[in-house]
mmCIF file with all atom_site columns, C-alpha atoms in Angstrom:
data_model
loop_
_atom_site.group_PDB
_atom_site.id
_atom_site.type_symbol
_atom_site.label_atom_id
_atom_site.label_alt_id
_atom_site.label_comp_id
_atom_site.label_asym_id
_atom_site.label_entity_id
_atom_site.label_seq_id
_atom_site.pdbx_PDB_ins_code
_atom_site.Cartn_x
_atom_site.Cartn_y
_atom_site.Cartn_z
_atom_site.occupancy
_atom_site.B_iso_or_equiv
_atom_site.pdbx_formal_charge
_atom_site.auth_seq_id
_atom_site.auth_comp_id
_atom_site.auth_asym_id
_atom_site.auth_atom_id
_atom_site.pdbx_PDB_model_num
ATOM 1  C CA . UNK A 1 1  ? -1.008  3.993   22.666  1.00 45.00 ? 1  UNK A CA 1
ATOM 2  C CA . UNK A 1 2  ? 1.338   5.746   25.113  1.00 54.00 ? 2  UNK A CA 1
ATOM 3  C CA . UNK A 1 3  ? 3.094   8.015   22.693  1.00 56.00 ? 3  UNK A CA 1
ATOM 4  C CA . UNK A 1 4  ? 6.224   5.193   23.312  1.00 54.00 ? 4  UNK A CA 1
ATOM 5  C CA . UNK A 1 5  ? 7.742   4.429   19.788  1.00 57.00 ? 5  UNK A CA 1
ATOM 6  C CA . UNK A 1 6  ? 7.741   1.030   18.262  1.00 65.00 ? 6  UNK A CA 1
ATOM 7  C CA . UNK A 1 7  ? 9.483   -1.606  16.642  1.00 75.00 ? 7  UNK A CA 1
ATOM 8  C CA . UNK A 1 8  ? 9.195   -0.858  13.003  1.00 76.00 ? 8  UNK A CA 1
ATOM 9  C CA . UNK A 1 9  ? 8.950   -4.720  12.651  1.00 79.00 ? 9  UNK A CA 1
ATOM 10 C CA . UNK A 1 10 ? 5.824   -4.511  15.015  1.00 84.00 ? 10 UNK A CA 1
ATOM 11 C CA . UNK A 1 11 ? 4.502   -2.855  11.008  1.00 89.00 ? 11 UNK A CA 1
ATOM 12 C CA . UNK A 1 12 ? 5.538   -6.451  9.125   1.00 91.00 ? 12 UNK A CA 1
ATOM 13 C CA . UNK A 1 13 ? 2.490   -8.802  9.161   1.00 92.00 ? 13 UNK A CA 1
ATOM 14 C CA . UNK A 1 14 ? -0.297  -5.889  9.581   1.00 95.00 ? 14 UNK A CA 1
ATOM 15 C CA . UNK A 1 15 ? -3.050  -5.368  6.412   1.00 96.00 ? 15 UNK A CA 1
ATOM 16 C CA . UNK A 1 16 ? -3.075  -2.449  5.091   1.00 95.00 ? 16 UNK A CA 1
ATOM 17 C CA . UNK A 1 17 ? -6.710  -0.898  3.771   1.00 95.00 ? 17 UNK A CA 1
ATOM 18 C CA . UNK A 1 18 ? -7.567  2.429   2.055   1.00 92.00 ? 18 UNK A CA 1
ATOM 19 C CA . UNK A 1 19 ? -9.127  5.313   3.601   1.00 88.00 ? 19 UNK A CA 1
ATOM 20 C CA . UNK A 1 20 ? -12.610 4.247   1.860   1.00 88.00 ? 20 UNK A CA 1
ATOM 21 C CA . UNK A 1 21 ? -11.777 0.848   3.560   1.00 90.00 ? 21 UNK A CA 1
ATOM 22 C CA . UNK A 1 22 ? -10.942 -1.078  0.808   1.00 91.00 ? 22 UNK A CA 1
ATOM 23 C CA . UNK A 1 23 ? -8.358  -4.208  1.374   1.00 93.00 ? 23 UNK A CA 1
ATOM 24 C CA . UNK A 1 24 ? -4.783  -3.607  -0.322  1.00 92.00 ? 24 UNK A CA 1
ATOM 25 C CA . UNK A 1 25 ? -2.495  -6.202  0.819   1.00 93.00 ? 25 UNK A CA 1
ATOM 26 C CA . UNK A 1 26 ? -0.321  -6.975  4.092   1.00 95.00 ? 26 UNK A CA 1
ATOM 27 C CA . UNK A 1 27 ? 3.551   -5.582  4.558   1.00 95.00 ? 27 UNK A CA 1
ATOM 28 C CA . UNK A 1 28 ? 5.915   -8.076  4.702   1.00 94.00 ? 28 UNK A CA 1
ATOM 29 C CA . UNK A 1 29 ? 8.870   -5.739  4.430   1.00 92.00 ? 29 UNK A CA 1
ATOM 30 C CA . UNK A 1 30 ? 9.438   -1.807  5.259   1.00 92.00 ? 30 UNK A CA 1
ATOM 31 C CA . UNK A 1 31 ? 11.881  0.425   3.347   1.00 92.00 ? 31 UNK A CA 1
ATOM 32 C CA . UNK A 1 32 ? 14.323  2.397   5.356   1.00 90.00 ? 32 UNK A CA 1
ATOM 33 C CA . UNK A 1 33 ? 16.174  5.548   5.124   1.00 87.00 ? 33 UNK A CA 1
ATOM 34 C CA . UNK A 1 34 ? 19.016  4.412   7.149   1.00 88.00 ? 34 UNK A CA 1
ATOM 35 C CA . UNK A 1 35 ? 20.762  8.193   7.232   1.00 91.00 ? 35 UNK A CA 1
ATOM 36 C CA . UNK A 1 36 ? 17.736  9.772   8.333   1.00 87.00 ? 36 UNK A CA 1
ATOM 37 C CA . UNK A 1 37 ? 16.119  6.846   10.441  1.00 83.00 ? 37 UNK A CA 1
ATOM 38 C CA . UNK A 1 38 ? 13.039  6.766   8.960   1.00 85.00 ? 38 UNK A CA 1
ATOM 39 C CA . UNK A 1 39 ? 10.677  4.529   7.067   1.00 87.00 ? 39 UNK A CA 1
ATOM 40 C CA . UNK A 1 40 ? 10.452  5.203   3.292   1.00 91.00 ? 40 UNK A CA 1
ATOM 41 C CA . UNK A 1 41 ? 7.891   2.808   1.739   1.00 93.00 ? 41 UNK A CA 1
ATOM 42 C CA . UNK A 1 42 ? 5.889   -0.616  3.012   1.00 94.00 ? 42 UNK A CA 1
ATOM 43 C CA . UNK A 1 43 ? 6.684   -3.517  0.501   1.00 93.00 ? 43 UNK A CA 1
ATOM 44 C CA . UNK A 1 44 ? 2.985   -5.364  0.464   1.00 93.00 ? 44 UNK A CA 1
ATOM 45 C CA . UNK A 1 45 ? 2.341   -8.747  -0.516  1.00 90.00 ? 45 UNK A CA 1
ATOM 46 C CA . UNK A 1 46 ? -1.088  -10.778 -0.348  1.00 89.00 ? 46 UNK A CA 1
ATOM 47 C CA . UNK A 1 47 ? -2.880  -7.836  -2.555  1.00 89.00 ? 47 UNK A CA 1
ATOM 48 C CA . UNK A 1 48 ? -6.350  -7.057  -3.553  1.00 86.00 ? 48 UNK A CA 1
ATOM 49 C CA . UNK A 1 49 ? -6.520  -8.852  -6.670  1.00 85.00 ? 49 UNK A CA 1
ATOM 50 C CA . UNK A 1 50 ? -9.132  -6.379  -7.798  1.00 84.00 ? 50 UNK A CA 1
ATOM 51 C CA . UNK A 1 51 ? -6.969  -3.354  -7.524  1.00 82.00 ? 51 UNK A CA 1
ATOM 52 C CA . UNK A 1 52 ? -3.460  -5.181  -9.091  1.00 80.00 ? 52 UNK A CA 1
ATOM 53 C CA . UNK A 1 53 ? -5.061  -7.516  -11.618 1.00 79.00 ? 53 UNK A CA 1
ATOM 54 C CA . UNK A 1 54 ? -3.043  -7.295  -14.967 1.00 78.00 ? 54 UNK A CA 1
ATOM 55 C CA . UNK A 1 55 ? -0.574  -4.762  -13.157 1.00 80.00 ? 55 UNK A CA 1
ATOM 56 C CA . UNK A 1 56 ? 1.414   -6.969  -11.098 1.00 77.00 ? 56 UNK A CA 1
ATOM 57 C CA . UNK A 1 57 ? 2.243   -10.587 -11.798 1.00 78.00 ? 57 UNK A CA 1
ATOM 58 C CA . UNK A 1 58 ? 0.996   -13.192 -9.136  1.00 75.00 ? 58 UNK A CA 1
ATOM 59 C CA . UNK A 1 59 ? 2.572   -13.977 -6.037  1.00 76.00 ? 59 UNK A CA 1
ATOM 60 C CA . UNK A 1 60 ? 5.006   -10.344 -6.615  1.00 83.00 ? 60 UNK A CA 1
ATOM 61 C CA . UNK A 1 61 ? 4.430   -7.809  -4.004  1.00 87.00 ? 61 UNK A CA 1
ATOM 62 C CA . UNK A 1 62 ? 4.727   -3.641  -4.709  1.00 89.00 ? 62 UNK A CA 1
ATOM 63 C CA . UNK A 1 63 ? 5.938   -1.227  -2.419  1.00 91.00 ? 63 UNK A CA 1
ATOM 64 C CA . UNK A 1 64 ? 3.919   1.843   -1.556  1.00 91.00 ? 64 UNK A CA 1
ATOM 65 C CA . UNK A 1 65 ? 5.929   5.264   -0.760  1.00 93.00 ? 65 UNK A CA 1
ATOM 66 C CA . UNK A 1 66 ? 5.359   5.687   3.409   1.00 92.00 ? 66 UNK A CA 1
ATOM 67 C CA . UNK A 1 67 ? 4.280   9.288   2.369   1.00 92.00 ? 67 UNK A CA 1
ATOM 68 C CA . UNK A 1 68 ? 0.651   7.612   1.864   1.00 93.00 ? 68 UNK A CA 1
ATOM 69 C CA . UNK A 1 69 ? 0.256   6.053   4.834   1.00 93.00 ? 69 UNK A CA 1
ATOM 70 C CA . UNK A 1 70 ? -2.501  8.326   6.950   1.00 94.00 ? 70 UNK A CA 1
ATOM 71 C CA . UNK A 1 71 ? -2.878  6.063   10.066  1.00 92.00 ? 71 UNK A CA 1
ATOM 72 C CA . UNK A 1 72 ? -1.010  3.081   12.012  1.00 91.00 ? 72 UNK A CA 1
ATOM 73 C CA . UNK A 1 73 ? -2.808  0.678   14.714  1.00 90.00 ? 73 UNK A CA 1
ATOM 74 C CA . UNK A 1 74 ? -4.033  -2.859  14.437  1.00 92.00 ? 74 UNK A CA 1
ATOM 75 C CA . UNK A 1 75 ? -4.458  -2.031  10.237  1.00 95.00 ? 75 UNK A CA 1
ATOM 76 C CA . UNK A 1 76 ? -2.372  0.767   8.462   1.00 94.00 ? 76 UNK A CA 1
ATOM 77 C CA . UNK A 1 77 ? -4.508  3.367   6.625   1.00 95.00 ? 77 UNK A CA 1
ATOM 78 C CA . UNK A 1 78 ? -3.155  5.148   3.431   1.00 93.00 ? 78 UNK A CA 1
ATOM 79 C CA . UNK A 1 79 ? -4.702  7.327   0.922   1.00 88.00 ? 79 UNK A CA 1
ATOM 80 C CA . UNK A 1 80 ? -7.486  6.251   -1.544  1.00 81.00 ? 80 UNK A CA 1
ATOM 81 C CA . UNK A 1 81 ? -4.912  6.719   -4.624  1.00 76.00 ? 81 UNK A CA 1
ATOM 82 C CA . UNK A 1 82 ? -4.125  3.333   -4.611  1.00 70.00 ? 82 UNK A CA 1
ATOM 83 C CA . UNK A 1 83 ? -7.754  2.831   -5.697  1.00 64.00 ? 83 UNK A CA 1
ATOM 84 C CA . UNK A 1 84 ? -7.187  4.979   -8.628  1.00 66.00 ? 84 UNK A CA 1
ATOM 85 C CA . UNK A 1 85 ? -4.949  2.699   -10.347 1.00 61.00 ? 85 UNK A CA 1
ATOM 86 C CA . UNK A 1 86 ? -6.130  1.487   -13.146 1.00 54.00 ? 86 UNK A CA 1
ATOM 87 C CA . UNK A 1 87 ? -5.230  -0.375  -16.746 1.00 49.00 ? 87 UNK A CA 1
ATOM 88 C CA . UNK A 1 88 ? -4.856  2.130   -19.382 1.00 49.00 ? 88 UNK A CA 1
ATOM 89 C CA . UNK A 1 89 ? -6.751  -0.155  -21.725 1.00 51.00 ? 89 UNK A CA 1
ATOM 90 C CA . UNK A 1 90 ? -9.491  0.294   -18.880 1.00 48.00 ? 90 UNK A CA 1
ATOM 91 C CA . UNK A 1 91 ? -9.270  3.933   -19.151 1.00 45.00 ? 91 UNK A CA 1
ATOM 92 C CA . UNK A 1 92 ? -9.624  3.661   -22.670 1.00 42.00 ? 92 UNK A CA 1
ATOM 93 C CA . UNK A 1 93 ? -12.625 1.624   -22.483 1.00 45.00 ? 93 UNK A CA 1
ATOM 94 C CA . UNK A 1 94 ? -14.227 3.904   -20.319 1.00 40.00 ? 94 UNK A CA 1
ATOM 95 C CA . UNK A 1 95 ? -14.318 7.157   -22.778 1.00 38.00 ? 95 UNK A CA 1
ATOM 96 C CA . UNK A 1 96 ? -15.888 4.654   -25.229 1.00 42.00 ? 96 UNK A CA 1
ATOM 97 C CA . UNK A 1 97 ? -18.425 4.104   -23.237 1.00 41.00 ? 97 UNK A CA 1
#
């Protein structure tokens, strides 16, 4: 890249993976901060199953605050925390354990 900004909607259709690699979903929506001109969050749809299973009801999407988001190019990169979510019946299961 040329340093040249971009069309935030170049950002809608991209997947978006973890740091660790790990598949989230794909944006299908940005939030913006109209005052301030920035993006504020990525609304994802098509999501890891595995990471969102009794969280968030098929076919909805979540949105994910921009703040994670470590790198842009052909996939968007944000932080590993989204790999810490987890069911607290899960967690719960795991100090029985």
């Amino acid at each position: 890249m040329d340093g040249t900004p971009e069309e935030i909607t170049t950002l809608v259709g991209r997947e978006v993976y973890s740091n660790n690699g790990v598949f989230v979903g794909e944006v299908e929506d940005v939030r913006l901060d109209l005052d301030h001109e920035t993006v504020t969050g990525l609304a994802l749809t098509a999501l890891n199953n595995e990471l969102f299973r009794n969280q968030i009801e098929p076919g909805k999407g979540v949105l994910i605050p921009y703040r994670w988001v470590r790198a842009v190019g052909d996939v968007i990169l944000i932080n590993d925390v989204i790999e810490r979510l987890k069911n607290p019946e899960e967690d719960e299961e795991s100090l029985l354990a």
